[in-house]
Structures are given as C-alpha cells and as structure tokens.
mmCIF file of C-alpha atoms in Angstrom:
data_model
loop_
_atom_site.group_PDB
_atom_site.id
_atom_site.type_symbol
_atom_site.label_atom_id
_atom_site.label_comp_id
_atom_site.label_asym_id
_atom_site.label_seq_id
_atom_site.Cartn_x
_atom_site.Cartn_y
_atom_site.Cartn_z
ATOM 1 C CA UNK A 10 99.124 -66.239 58.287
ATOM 2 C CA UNK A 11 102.473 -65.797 59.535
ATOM 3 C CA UNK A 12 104.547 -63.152 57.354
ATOM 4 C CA UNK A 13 108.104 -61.114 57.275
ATOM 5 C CA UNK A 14 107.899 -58.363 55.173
ATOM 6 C CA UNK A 15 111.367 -55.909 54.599
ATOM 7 C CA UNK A 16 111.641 -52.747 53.162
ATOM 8 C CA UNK A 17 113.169 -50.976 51.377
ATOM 9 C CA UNK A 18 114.282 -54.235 48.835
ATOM 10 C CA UNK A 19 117.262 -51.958 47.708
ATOM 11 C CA UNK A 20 119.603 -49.068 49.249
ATOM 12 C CA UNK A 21 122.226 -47.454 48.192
ATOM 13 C CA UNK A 22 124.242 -45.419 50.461
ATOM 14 C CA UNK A 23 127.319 -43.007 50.221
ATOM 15 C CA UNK A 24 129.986 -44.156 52.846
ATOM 16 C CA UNK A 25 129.577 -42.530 56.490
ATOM 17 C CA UNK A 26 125.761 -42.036 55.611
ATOM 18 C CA UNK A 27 123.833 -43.847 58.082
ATOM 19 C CA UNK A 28 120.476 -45.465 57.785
ATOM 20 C CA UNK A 29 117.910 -48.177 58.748
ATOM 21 C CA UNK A 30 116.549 -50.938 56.963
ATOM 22 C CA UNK A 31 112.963 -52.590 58.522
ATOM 23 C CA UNK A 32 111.595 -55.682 59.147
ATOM 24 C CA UNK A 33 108.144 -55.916 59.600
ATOM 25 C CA UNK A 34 106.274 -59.133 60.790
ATOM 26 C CA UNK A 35 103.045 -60.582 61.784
ATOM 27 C CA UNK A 36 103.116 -63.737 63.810
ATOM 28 C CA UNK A 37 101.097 -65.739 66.017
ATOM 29 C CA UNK A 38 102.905 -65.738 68.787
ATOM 30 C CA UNK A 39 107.015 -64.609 68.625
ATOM 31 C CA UNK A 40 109.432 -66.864 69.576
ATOM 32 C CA UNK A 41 112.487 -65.008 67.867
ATOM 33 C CA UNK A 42 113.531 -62.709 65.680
ATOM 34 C CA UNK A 43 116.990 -63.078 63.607
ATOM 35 C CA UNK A 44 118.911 -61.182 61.601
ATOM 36 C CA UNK A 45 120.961 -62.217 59.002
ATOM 37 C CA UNK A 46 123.627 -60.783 56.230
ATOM 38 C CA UNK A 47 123.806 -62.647 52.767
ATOM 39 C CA UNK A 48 126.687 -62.122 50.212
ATOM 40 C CA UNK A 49 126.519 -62.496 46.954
ATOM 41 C CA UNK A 50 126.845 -66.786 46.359
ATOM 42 C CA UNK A 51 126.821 -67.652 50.041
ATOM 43 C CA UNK A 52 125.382 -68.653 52.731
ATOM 44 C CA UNK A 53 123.712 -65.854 55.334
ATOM 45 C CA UNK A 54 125.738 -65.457 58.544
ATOM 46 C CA UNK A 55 124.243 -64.918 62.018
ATOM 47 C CA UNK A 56 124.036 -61.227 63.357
ATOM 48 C CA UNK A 57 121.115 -61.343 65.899
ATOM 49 C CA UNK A 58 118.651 -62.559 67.823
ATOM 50 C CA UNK A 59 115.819 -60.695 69.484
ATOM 51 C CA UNK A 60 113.521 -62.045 71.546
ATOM 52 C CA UNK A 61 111.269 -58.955 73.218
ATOM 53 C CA UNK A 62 109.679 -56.224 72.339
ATOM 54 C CA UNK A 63 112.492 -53.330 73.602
ATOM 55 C CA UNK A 64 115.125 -55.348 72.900
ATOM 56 C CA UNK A 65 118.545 -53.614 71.731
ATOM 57 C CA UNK A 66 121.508 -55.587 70.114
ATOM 58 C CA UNK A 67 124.514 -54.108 68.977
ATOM 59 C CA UNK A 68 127.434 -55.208 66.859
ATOM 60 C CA UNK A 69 130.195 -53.182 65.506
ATOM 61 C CA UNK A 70 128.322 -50.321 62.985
ATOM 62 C CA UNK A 71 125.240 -52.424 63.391
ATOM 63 C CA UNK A 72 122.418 -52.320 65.907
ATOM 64 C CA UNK A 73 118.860 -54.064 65.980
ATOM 65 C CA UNK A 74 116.096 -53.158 67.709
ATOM 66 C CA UNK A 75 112.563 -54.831 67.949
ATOM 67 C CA UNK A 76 109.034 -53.632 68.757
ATOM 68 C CA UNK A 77 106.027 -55.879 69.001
ATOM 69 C CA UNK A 78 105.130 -55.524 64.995
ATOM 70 C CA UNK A 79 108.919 -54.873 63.475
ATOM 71 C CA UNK A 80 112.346 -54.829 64.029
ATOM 72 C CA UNK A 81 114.787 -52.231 62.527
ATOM 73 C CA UNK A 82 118.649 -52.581 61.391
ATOM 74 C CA UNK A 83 120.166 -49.673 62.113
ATOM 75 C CA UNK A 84 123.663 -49.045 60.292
ATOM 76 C CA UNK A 85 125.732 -46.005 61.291
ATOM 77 C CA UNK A 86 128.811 -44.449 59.536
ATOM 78 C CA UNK A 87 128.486 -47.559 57.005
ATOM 79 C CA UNK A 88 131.560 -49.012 55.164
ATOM 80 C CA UNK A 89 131.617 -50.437 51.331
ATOM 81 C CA UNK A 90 132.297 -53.685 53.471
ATOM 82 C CA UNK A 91 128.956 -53.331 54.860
ATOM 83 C CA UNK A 92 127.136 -54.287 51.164
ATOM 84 C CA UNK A 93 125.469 -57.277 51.439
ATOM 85 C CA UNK A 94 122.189 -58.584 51.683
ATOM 86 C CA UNK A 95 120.187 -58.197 54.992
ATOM 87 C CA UNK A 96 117.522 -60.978 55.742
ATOM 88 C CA UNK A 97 115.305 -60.766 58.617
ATOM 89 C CA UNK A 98 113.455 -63.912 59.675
ATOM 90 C CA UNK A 99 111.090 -65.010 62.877
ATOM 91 C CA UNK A 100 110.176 -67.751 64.301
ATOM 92 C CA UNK A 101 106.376 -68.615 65.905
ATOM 93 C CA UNK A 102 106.043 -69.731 69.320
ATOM 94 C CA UNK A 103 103.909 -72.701 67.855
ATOM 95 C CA UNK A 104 104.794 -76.138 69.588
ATOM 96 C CA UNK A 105 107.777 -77.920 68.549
ATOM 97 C CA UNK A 106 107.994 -76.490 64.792
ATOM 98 C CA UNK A 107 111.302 -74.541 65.042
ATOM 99 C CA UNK A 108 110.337 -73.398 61.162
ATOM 100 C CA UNK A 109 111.468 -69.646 60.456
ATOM 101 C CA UNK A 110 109.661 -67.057 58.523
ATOM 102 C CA UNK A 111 112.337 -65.394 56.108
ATOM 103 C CA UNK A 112 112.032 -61.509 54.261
ATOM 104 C CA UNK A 113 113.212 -61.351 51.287
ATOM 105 C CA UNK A 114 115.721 -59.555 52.312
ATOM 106 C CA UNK A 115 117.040 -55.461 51.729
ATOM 107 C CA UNK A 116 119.970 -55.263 49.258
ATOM 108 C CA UNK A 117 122.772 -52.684 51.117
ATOM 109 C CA UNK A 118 124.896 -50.909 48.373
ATOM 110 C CA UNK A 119 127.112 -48.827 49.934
ATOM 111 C CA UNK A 120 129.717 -46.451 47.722
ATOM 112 C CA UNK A 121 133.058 -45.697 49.261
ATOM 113 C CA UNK B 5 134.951 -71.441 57.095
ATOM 114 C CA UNK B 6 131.000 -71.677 59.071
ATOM 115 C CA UNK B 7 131.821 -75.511 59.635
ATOM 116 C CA UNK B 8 128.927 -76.389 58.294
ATOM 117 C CA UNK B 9 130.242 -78.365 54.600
ATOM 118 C CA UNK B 10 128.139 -78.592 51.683
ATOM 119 C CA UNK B 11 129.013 -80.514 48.556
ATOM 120 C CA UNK B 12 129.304 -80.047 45.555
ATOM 121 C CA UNK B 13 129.607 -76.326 45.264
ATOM 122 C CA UNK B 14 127.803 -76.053 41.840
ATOM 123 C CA UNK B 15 126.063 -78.524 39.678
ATOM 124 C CA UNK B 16 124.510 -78.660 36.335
ATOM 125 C CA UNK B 17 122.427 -81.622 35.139
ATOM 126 C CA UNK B 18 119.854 -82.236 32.747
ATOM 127 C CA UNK B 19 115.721 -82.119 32.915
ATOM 128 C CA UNK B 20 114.355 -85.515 34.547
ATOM 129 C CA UNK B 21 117.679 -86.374 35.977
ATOM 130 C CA UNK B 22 118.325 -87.582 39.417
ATOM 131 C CA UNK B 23 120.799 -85.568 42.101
ATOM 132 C CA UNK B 24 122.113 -85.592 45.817
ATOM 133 C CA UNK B 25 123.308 -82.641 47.524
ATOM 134 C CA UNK B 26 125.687 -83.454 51.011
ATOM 135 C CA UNK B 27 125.857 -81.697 54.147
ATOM 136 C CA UNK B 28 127.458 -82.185 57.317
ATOM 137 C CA UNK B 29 126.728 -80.201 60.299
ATOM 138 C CA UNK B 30 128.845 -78.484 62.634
ATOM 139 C CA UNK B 31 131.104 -80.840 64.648
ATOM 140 C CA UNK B 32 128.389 -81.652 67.632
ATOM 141 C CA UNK B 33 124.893 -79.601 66.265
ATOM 142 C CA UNK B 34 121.956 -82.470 65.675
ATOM 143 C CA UNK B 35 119.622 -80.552 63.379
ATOM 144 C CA UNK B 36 120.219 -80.110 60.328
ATOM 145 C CA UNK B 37 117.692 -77.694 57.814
ATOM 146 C CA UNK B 38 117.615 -77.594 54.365
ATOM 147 C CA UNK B 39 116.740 -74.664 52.151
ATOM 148 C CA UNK B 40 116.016 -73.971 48.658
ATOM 149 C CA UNK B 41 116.783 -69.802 47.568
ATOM 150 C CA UNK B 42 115.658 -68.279 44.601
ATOM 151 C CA UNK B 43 115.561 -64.729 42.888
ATOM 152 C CA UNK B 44 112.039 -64.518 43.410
ATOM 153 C CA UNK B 45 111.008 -66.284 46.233
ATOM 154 C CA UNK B 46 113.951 -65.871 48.996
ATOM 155 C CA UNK B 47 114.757 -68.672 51.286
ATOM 156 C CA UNK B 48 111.783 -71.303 51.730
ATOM 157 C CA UNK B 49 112.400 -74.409 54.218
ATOM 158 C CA UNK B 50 112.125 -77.547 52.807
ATOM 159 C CA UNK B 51 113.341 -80.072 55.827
ATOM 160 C CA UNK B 52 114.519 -80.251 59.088
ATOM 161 C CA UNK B 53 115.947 -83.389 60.529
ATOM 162 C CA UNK B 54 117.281 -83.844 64.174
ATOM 163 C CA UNK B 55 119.391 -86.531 65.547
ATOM 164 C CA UNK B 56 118.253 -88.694 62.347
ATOM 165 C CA UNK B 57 114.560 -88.441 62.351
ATOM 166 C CA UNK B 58 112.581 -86.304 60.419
ATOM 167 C CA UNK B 59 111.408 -83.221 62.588
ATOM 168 C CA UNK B 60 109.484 -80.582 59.901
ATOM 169 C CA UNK B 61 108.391 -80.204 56.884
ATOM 170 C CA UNK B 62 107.955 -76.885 54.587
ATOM 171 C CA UNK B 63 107.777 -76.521 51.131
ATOM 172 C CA UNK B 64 109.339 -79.857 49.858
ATOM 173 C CA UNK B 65 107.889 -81.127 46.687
ATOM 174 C CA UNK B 66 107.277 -84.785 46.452
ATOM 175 C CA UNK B 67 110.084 -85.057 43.786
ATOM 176 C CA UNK B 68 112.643 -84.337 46.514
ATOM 177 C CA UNK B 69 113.362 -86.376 49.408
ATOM 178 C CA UNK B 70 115.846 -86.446 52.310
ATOM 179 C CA UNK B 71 117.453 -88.244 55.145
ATOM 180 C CA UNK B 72 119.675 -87.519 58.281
ATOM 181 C CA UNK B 73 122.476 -90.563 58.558
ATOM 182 C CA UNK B 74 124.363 -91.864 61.978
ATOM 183 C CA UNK B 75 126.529 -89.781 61.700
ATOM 184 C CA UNK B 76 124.316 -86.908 61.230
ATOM 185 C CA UNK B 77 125.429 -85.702 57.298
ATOM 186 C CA UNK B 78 122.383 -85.280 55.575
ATOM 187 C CA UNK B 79 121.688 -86.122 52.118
ATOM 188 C CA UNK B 80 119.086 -84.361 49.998
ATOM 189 C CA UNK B 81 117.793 -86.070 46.830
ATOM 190 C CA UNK B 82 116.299 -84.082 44.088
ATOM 191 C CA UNK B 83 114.557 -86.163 41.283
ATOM 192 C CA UNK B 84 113.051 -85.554 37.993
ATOM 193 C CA UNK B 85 114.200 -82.030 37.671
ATOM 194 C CA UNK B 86 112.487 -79.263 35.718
ATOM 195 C CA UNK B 87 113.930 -76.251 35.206
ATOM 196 C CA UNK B 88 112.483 -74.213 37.466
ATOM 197 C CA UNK B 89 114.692 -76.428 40.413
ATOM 198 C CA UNK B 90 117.440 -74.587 39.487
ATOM 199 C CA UNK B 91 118.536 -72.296 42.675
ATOM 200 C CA UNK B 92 120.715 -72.327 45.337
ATOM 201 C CA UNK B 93 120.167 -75.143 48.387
ATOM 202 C CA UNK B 94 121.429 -74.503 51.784
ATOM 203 C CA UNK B 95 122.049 -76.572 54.861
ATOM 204 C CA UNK B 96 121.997 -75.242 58.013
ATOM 205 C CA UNK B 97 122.402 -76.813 61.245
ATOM 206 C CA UNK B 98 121.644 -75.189 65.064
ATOM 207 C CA UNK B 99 122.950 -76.458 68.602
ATOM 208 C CA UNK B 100 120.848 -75.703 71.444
ATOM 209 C CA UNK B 101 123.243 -73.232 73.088
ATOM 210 C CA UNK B 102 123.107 -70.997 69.612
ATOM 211 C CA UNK B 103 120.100 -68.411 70.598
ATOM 212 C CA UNK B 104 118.444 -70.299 67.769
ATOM 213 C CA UNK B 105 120.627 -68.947 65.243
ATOM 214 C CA UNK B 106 121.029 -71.256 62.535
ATOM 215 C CA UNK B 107 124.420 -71.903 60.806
ATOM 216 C CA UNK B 108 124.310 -72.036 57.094
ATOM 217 C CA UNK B 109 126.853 -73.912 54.541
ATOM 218 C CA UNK B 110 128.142 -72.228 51.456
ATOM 219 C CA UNK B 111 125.022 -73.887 49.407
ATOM 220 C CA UNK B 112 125.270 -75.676 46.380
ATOM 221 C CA UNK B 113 124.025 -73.784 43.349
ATOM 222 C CA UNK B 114 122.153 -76.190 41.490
ATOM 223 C CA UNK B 115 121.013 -75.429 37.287
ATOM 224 C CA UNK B 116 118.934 -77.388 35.814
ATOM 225 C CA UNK B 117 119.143 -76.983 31.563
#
C-alpha cells in the first residue's frame, strides 16, 4: 500500500538553529514528490517538486533532497517566519490517477 | 492571493442539513481537486474533475457529491451532515506546465453542531 510517513510531527527550533525534517515513503512506482508549507487556517503553498532519486532543490533557507525511500527538508539559519506546517506528499506512477499521497505533515516552531 | 477562490470562508450548519462549497480555478488550469483536512487524519482526496468530467475518486462518502461546470468552478455538495464532517475543504487546481504542483484555495472551514 502506498504510504507518506513524516517525522518528527513537531519541532521547535531557536532562530539560526538549523535542522531537517523527513519524509519517508513507500510507493509503487514514483512519479513525484512535493513539498508543501501549511499555515495555520490556509491553504498549503507549493515549495517543490522532486522527481529522482539525487535530486537537489533549493529555495531561499530551504532545500529538499530525495533518495529512493525518503526525501528530507533541510532548513538552515531558520527565521520565526519559517513556522508553519511542512507536508510532504507523492504521487504513484500508476496510469492516469494523478491522486497524491499526503504526510501528515511536521509542525516547524521556530523562536526568534 | 493563490487565484484559486473558495467560498464561503467558514460555515456552520446544523446535523442532517444540506451545503455547497464553490471553487474556481486558476484563470486557465482544467482540474480541479477537492480535499477534506482534519486534525487527525491530514489531507485525504475526495475528487478530481478535469475539463468537466469526473477524473478520480478518493475518499468521498456517498453523502457528498460534486460537479465541474462550463466554466470550470466546481461545486461540492455535502448532505446529511454529522458531526464528524466538520473540517476544513480545499480546492486545488493544477495546469500542465505546473511540475504537478497543485494550487490550493484558502478552504472553507466547515462545523457541523
């Protein structure tokens, strides 16, 4: 069965402390992998999309990387802007079924 | 502003009533998703329309139905709610030049009491 698992599902960080958050999946099959950041009452927003295992993509503090079993969100020198929700989500090369696969997602705290 | 528009923003209705939640895509995107998020259970697809015809199906109960218009707005139609409805639904629409990312609306937070 196709699954996205994150960890940790909270982490609180001092500002300037950098750190990773992981998304680990099992899928028959990937087609993509996105990332996605969640605050509190809206709607996630688009970071990135991965497609291969080696795969770098970078974005201000953030970068994402991807393996063939997980993907990690690294965050360096975060800011209290940074606090959000992260959700990680993949889809299955299966046919025409563009369904994605969503974590539950990591909670980012961080304290200025 | 994503450009994708969901309406209303928050709603609270009564067990066994009837509702409709509105979405319009982003000016030129064809599919349109539609997802229900709560505490527990994150963000589960329920429907996925494209160009007006029904393309996937997740988690929809039969209570709750949906459709994808001419002018590509979706409506999705929540019936005899219980209690445990209440949570937050999201549209989301892709274009093909996107990298598959999906767009997402603001959501409409939906309590059922």
């Amino acid at each position: 069965e196709d699954q996205v698992t994150q960890s940790p599902e909270a982490l609180r960080l001092q500002e300037g402390e950098s750190s990773s958050l992981n998304c680990s999946y099992t899928v028959s099959g990937l087609r993509g992998l996105f990332w996605y950041r969640q605050d509190p009452g809206k709607g996630p927003e688009f970071l990135f999309t991965l497609y291969s295992a080696g795969e770098e993509k970078e974005k201000e503090r953030l970068k994402a990387t991807l393996t063939k079993k997980e993907s990690f969100l690294h965050i360096t020198a975060p800011k209290p802007e940074d606090s959000a929700t992260y959700l990680c989500a993949v889809q299955a090369n299966a046919g025409n079924n563009r369904k994605l696969i969503w974590g539950l997602g990591t909670s980012l705290a961080v304290n200025p | 502003d994503s450009g994708v528009t969901q309406t209303p923003k928050h709603l609270i209705t009564a067990t066994g009533q009837r509702v409709t939640l509105r979405c319009s895509p982003r000016s030129g995107d064809l599919s349109v998703y539609w997802y229900q998020q709560s505490l527990d259970q994150g963000l589960q697809f329920l429907i996925q329309y494209y160009n007006g015809e029904e393309r996937a199906k997740g988690n929809i109960l039969e209570r709750f139905s949906a459709q994808q218009f001419p002018d590509l707005h979706s409506e999705l139609n929540l019936s005899s709610l219980e209690l445990g409805d209440s949570a937050l639904y999201f549209c989301a629409s892709r274009s093909n030049q996107q990298a598959y990312g999906y767009t997402f609306g603001s959501g409409t937070r939906l309590t059922v009491v």
